[in-house]
Coordinates of C-alpha atoms in Angstrom, one line a residue:
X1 CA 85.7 105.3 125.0
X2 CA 85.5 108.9 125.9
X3 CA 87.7 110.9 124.6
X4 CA 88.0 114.6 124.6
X5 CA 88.8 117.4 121.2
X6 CA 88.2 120.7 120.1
X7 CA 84.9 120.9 118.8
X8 CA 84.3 121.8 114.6
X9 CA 87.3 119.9 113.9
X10 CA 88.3 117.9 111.3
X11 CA 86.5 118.3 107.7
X12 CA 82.6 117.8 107.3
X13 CA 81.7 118.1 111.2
X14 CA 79.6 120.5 112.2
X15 CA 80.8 123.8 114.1
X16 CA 79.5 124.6 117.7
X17 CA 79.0 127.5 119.3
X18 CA 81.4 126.2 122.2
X19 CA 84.2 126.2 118.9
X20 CA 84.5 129.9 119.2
X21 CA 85.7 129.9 122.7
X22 CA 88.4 127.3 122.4
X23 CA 86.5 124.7 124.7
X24 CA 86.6 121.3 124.7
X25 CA 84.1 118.4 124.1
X26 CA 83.7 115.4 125.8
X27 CA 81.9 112.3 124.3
X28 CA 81.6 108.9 124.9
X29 CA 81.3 108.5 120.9
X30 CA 80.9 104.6 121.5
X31 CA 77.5 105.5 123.5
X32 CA 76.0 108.4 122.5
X33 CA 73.4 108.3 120.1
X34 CA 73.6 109.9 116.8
X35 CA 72.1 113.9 117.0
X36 CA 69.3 114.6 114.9
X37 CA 69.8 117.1 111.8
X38 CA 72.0 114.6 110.1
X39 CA 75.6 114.7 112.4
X40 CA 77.1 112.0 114.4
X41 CA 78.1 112.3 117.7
X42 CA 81.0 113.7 117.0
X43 CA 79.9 116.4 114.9
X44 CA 80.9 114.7 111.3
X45 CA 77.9 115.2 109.0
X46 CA 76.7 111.9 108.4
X47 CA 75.6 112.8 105.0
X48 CA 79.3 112.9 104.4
X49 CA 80.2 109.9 106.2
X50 CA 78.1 108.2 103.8
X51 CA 79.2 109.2 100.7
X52 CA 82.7 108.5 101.5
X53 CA 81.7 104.8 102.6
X54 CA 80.1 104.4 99.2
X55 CA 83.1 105.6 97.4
X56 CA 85.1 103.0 99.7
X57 CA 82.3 100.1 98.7
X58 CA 83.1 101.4 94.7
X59 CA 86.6 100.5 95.2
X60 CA 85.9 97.1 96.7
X61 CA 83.3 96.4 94.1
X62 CA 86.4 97.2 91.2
X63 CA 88.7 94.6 93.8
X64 CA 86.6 91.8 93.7
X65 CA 85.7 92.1 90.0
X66 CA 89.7 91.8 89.8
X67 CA 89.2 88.6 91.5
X68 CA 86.3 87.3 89.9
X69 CA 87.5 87.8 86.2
X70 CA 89.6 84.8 86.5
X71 CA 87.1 82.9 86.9
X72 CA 84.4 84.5 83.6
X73 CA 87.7 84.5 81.6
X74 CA 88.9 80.8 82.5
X75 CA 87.1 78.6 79.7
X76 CA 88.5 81.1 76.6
X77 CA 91.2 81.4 78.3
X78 CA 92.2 77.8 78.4
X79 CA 90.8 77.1 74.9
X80 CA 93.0 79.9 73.8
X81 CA 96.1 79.1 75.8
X82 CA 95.7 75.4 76.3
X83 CA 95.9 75.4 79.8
X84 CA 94.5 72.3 82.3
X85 CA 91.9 72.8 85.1
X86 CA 94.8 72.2 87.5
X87 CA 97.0 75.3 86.2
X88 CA 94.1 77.4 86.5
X89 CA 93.6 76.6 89.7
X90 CA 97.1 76.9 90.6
X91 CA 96.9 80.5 89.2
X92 CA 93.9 81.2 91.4
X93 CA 95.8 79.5 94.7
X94 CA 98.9 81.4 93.7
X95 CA 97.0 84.7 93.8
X96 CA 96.0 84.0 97.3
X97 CA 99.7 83.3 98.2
X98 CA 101.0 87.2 97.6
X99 CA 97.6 88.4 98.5
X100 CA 98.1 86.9 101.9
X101 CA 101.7 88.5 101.8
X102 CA 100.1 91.9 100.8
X103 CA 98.4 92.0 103.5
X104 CA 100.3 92.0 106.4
X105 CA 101.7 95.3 105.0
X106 CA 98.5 97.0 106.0
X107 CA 99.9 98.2 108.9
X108 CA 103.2 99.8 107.4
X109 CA 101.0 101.3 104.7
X110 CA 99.0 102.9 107.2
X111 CA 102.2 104.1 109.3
X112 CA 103.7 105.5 105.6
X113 CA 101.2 107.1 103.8
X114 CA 98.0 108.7 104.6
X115 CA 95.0 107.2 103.3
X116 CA 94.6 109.1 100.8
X117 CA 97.7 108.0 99.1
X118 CA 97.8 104.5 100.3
X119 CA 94.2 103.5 98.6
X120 CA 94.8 105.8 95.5
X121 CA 98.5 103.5 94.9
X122 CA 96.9 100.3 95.0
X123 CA 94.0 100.8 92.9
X124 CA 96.3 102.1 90.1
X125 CA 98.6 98.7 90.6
X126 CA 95.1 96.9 90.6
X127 CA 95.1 98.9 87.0
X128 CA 98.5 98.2 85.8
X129 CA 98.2 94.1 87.2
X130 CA 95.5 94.3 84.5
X131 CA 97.1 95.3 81.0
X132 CA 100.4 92.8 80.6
X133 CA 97.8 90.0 79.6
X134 CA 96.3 91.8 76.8
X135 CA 100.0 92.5 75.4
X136 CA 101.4 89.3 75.9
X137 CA 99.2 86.7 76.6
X138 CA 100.8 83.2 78.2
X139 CA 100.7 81.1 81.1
X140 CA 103.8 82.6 82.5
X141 CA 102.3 86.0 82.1
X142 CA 99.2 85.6 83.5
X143 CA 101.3 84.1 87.0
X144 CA 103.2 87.0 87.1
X145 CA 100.2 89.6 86.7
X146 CA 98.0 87.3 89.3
X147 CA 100.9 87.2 91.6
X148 CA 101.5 91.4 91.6
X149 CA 97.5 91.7 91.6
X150 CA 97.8 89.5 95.0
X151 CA 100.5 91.4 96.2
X152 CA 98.8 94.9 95.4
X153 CA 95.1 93.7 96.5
X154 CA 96.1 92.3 99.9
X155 CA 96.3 95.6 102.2
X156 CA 93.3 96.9 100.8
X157 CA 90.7 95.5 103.0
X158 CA 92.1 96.3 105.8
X159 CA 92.5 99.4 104.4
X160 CA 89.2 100.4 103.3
X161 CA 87.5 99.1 106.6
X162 CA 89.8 101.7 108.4
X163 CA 88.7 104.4 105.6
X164 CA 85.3 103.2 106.6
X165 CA 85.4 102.7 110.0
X166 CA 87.0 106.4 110.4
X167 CA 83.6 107.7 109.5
X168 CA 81.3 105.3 112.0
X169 CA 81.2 105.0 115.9
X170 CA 82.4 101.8 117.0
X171 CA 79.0 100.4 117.6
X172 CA 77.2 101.3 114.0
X173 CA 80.2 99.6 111.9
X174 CA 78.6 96.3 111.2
X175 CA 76.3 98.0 108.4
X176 CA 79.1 99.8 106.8
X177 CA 81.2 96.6 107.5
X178 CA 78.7 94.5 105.5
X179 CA 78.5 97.4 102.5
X180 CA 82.5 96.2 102.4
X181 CA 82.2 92.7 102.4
X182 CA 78.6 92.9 100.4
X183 CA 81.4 94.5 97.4
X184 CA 81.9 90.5 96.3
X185 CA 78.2 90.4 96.2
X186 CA 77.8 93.9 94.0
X187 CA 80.7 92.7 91.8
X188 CA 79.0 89.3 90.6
X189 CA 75.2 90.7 90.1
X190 CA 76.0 94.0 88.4
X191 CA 79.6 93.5 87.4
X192 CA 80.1 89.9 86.6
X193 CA 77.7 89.7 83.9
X194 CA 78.9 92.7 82.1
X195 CA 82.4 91.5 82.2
X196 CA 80.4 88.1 80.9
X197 CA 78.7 90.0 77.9
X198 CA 82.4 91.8 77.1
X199 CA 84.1 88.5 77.0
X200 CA 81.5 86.8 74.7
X201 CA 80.9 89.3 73.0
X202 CA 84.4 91.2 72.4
X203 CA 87.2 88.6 73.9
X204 CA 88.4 88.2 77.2
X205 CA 91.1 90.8 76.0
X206 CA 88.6 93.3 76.3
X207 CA 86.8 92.4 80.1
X208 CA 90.9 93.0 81.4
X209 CA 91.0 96.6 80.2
X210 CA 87.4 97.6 81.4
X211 CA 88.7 96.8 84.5
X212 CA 91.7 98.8 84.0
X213 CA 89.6 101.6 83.0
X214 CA 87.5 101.5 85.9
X215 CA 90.5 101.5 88.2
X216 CA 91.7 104.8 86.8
X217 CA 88.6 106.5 86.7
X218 CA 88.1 105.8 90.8
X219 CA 91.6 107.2 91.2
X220 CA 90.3 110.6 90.4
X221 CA 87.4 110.6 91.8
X222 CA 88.9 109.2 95.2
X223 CA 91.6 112.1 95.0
X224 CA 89.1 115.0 94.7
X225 CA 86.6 113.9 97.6
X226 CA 88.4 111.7 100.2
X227 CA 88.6 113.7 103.9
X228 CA 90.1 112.0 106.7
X229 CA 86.9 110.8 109.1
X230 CA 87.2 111.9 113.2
X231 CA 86.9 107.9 115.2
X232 CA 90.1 106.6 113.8
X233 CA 93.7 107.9 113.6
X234 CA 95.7 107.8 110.4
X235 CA 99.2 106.2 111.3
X236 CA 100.8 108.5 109.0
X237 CA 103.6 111.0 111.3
X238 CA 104.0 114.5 110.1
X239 CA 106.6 116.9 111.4
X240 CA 105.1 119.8 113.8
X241 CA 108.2 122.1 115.4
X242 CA 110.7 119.7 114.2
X243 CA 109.3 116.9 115.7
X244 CA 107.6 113.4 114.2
X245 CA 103.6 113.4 115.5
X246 CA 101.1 111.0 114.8
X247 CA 97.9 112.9 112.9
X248 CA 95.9 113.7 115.6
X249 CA 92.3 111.8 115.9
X250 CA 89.9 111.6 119.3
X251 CA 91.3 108.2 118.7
X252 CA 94.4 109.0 120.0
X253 CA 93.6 109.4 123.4
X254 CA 93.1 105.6 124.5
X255 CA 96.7 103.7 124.6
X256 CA 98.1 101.0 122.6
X257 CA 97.6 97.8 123.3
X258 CA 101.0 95.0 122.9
X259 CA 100.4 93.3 119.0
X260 CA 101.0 90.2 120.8
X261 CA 98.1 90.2 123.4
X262 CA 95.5 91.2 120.4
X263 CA 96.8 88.5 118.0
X264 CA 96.8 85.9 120.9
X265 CA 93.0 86.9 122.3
X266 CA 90.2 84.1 121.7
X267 CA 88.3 86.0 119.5
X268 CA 91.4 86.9 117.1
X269 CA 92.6 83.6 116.9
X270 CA 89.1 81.5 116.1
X271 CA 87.6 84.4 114.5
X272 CA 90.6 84.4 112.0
X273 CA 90.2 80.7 111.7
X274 CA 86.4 81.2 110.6
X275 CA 86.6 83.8 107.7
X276 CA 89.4 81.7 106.7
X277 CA 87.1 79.0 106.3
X278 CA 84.5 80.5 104.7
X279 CA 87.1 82.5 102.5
X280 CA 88.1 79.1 101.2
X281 CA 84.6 79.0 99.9
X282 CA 84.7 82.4 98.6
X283 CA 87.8 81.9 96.9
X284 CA 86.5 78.7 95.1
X285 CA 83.1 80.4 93.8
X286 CA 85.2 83.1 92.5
X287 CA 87.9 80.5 90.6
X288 CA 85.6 78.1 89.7
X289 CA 81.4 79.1 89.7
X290 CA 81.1 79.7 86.3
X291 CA 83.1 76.4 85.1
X292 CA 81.0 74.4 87.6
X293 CA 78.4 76.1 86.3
X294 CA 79.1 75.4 82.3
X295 CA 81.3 72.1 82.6
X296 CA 79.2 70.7 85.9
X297 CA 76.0 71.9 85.7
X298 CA 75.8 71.8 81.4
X299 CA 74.6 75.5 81.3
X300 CA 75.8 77.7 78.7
X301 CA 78.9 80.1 79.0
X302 CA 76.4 83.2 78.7
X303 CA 73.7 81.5 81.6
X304 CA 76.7 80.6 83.8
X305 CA 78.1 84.2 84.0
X306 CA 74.4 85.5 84.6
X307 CA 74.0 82.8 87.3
X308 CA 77.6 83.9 88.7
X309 CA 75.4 86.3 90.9
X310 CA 72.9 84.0 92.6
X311 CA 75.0 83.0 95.1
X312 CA 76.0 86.7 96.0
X313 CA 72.1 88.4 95.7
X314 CA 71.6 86.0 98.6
X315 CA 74.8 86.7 100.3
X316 CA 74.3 90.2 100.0
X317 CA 70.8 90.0 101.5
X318 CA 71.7 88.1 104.8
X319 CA 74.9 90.1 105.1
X320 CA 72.6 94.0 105.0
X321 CA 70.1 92.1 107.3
X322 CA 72.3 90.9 109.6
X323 CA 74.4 93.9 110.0
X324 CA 71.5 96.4 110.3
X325 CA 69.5 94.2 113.2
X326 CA 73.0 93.7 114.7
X327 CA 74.0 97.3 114.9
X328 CA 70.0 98.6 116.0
X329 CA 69.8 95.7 118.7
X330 CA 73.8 96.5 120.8
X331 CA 73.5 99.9 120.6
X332 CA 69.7 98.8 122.5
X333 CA 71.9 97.1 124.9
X334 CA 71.9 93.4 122.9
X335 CA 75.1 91.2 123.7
X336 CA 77.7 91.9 121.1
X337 CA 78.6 88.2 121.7
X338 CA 75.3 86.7 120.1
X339 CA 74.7 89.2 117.5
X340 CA 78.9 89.4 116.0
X341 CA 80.0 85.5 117.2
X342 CA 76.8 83.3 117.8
X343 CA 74.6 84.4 114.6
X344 CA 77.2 84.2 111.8
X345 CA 78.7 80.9 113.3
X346 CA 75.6 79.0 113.2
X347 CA 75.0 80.5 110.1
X348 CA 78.1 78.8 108.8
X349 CA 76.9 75.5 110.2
X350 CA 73.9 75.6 108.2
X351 CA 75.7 76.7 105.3
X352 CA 78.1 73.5 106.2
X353 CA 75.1 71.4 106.1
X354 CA 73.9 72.4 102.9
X355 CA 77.2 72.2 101.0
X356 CA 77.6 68.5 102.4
X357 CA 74.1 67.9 100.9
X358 CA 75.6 68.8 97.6
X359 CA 77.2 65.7 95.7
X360 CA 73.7 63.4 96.4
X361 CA 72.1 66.0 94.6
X362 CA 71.3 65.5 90.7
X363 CA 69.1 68.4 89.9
X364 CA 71.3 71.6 88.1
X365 CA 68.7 73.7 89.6
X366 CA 68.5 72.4 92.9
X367 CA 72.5 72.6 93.0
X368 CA 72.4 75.8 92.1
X369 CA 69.7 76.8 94.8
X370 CA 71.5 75.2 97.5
X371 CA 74.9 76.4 96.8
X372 CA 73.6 79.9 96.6
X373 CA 71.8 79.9 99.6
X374 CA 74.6 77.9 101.8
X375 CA 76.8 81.0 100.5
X376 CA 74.8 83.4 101.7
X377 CA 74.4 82.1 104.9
X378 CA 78.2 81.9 105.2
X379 CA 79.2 85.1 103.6
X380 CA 77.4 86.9 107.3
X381 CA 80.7 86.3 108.7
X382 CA 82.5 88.8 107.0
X383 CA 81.0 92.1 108.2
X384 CA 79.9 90.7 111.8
X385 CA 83.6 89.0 112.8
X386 CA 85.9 92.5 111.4
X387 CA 83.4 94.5 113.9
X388 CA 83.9 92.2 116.2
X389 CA 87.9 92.0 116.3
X390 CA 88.0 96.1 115.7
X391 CA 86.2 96.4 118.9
X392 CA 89.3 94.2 120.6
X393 CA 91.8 96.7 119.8
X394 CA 92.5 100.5 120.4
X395 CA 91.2 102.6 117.3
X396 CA 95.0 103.6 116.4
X397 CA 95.4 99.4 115.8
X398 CA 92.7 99.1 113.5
X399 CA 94.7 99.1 110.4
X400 CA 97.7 96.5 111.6
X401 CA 94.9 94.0 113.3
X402 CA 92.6 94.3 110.8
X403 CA 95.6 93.4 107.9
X404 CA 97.1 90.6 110.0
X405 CA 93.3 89.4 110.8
X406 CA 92.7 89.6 107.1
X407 CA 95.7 87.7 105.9
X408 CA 95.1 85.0 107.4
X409 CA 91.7 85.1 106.0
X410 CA 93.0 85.0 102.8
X411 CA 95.2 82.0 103.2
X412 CA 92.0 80.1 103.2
X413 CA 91.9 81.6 99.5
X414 CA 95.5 80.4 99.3
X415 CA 94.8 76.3 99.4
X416 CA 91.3 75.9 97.7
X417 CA 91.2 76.9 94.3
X418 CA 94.2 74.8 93.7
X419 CA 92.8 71.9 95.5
X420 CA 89.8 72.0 94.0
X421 CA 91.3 72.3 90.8
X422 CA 93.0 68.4 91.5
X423 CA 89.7 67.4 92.8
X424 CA 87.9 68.1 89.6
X425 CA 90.7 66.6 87.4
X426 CA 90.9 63.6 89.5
X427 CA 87.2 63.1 89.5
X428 CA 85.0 60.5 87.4
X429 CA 83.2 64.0 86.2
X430 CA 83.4 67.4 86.5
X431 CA 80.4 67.4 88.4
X432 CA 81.6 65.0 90.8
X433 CA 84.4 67.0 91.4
X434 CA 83.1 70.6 92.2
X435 CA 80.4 68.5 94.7
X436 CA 83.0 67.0 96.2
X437 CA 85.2 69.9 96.7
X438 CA 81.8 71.8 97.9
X439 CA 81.2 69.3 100.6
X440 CA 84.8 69.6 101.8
X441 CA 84.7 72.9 102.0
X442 CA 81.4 72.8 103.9
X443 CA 83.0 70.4 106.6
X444 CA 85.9 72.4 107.7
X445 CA 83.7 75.9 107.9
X446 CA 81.7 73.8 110.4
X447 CA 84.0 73.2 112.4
X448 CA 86.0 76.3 112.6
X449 CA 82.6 77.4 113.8
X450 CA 82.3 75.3 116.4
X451 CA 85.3 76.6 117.6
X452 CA 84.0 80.3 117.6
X453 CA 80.9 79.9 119.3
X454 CA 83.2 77.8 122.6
X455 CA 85.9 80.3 122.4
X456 CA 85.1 84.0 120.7
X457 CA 84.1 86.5 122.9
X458 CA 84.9 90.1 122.1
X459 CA 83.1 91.6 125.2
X460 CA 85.8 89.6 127.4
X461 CA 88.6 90.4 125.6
X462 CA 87.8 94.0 124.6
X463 CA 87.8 94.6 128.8
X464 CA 91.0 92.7 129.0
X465 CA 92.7 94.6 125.9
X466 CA 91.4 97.8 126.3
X467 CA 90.9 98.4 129.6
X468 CA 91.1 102.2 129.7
X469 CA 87.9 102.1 126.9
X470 CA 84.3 102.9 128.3
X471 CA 82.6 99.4 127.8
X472 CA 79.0 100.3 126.5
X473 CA 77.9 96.6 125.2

């Protein structure tokens, strides 16, 4: 896309000399490779760019340890409480609901508030979703807080990969994509086991209010640093002469696109229906790991938190090795198509194989091995398919098709804890059970794959979408 602005501005890009005479820049910031001495091709000091991205990636690491407490704090829970497997479960599936609810208000946030305002909000609600369980703990109690942490958790990743993506040309966002999405991964090898240590060693009373804690303290730090970045508009109007004006961005200058074509294009709709999939998956390691771990497996509470990360340090390593070869090799000229579409669906398939290997399996070790690795290879999907739909739509869209895109992810996370939940109290064992509900999950990923690689193409639809954008891949 080429696009034209006044050069030096915006905060963190570098001034010109051009700046002082009022003329304008044109660059084809989808194209143009970065400039040396540390600034991007639109001037934004990439030093800048990065340290932002990491403060987004801190914020998704606190998000998905929201998530993932559930599951370290499910045994004492339901010792303490009395609960069944199938009422966690239904808590964890229930969660998913409102998430998927929150976010298709991405959009709308994005229109209301700057971004600025918009992430600082929900992480305090992540805060305030955490402290009614340590007043009054119950079953009804920990619905409701689940149900407003869904509800307060769903924008965000849309969100954050807007944040993100504000601060990356189009065609270098799988790496910061996969920083994002590698935030689960972070969570369960450096937070996970802390919040396991707390719990054993303090009460699960105690993991809920670190997190709260943790959520305040990025508040602050988010609200002294954050600068809006110069590739994506924020959808937030401000009066200039008495009249309502988007914010400006270089983004501005390519048209919208109908919502209706983006959410009806090939790569939208089986895209969607692959990370939902492999959400599904997701969702059910972070509900139910460590109880597979303890109840399935016979490992002990403390091993199974520790062992909560496995699955994620493999994860994280395909995702940052994917994303890094897929962003050097298209902005070489590689097909988007293979490196965003191809890769991570056959990645899922072999991840889909392994899973259905699972129940004839009777090693604990070798369980654990093959789950971990079958996650990894399925967690590549994340980073790869958002770049992938971004590119579809105009940079001012980012935000709405990203939180639609993203909610219907999250219905994936919606129907399996629950399910798997009845699958384990139906079963003979509990080890049955999670194998079983493994090897189902496995089974639908693959073929929500197969439907990606026959259908997805975000080259073709990106030229049918955007058709005033300069194609450069």
């Amino acid at each position: 896309m080429t696009v034209t602005t006044a050069s030096g501005s915006g905060s963190g890009r570098k001034p010109s000399a051009s700046a002082a005479a009022d003329a304008p820049i044109t660059s084809d910031f989808e194209s143009v490779p970065t400039p040396r001495g540390g600034y991007g091709p639109l001037g934004e000091r990439r030093l800048t760019a990065w340290g932002l991205t990491s403060l987004l990636v801190s914020l998704y690491v606190i998000n998905y340890a929201d998530k993932a407490v559930l599951g370290i704090i499910a045994k004492p829970l339901r010792v303490e409480l009395g609960l069944t497997a199938a009422q966690i479960g239904l808590v964890g599936s229930l969660f998913f609901l409102t998430f998927t609810i929150g976010g298709f208000f991405a959009g709308l946030l994005n229109r209301w508030m700057t971004l600025r305002w918009s992430l600082v909000l929900l992480g305090l609600c992540w805060a305030a979703a955490m402290l009614p369980m340590i007043a009054v703990a119950g079953f009804a109690v920990l619905l409701i807080s689940r149900l407003f942490l869904g509800l307060a958790e769903g924008p965000s990743s849309a969100l954050l990969h807007t944040a993100a993506y504000a601060w990356h040309p189009p065609a270098r966002r799988a790496l910061p994509g996969a920083l994002l999405a590698g935030s689960a991964s972070i969570s369960k090898i450096a937070i996970a086991p802390l919040l396991t240590v707390i719990t054993v060693s303090f009460g699960w009373r105690w993991a809920l209010f670190s997190l709260a804690a943790a959520g305040m303290v990025w508040a602050v730090a988010w609200l002294t640093v954050w600068r809006p970045g110069p590739y994506i508009a924020s959808g937030k109007t401000k009066k200039v002469d008495g009249t309502e004006k988007a914010e400006a961005s270089p983004a501005d200058a390519e048209p919208a696109t109908p919502w209706i074509k983006i959410f009806l294009a090939p790569t939208f709709i089986t895209g969607a229906l692959l990370v939902m999939s492999v959400y599904a998956l997701v969702s059910v390691v972070l509900t139910w790991l460590p109880s597979y771990f303890e109840d399935g497996l016979g490992y002990s509470q403390l091993q199974s938190g520790s062992m909560f990360a496995f699955p994620s340090i493999v994860g994280l390593a395909l995702m940052l090795l994917s994303s890094v070869t897929s962003d050097r090799m298209i902005t070489k000229g590689a097909s988007p198509r293979v490196l965003r579409i191809v890769v991570p669906s056959v990645g899922v398939l072999i991840s889909g194989v392994l899973l259905f290997l699972l129940p004839s399996i009777s090693a604990p070790i070798v369980c654990v091995l093959i789950l971990s690795v079958g996650y990894g290879f399925a967690a590549m999907v994340f980073p790869l398919l958002n770049a992938a739909v971004a590119e579809t739509c105009p940079p001012r869209q980012t935000a709405g098709t990203l939180g639609v895109f993203l909610a219907i992810m999250a219905i994936g996370g919606l129907v399996a804890p629950y399910a798997t939940g009845v699958i384990v109290d139906a079963a003979a064992t509990p080890a049955e059970g999670y194998a079983t509900a493994f090897q189902v999950l496995g089974l639908v990923a693959s073929v929500c794959a197969v439907l990606a690689l026959v259908f997805a193409n975000p080259v073709r639809d990106r030229k049918r979408l955007r058709p005033n954008a300069v194609l450069t891949a």
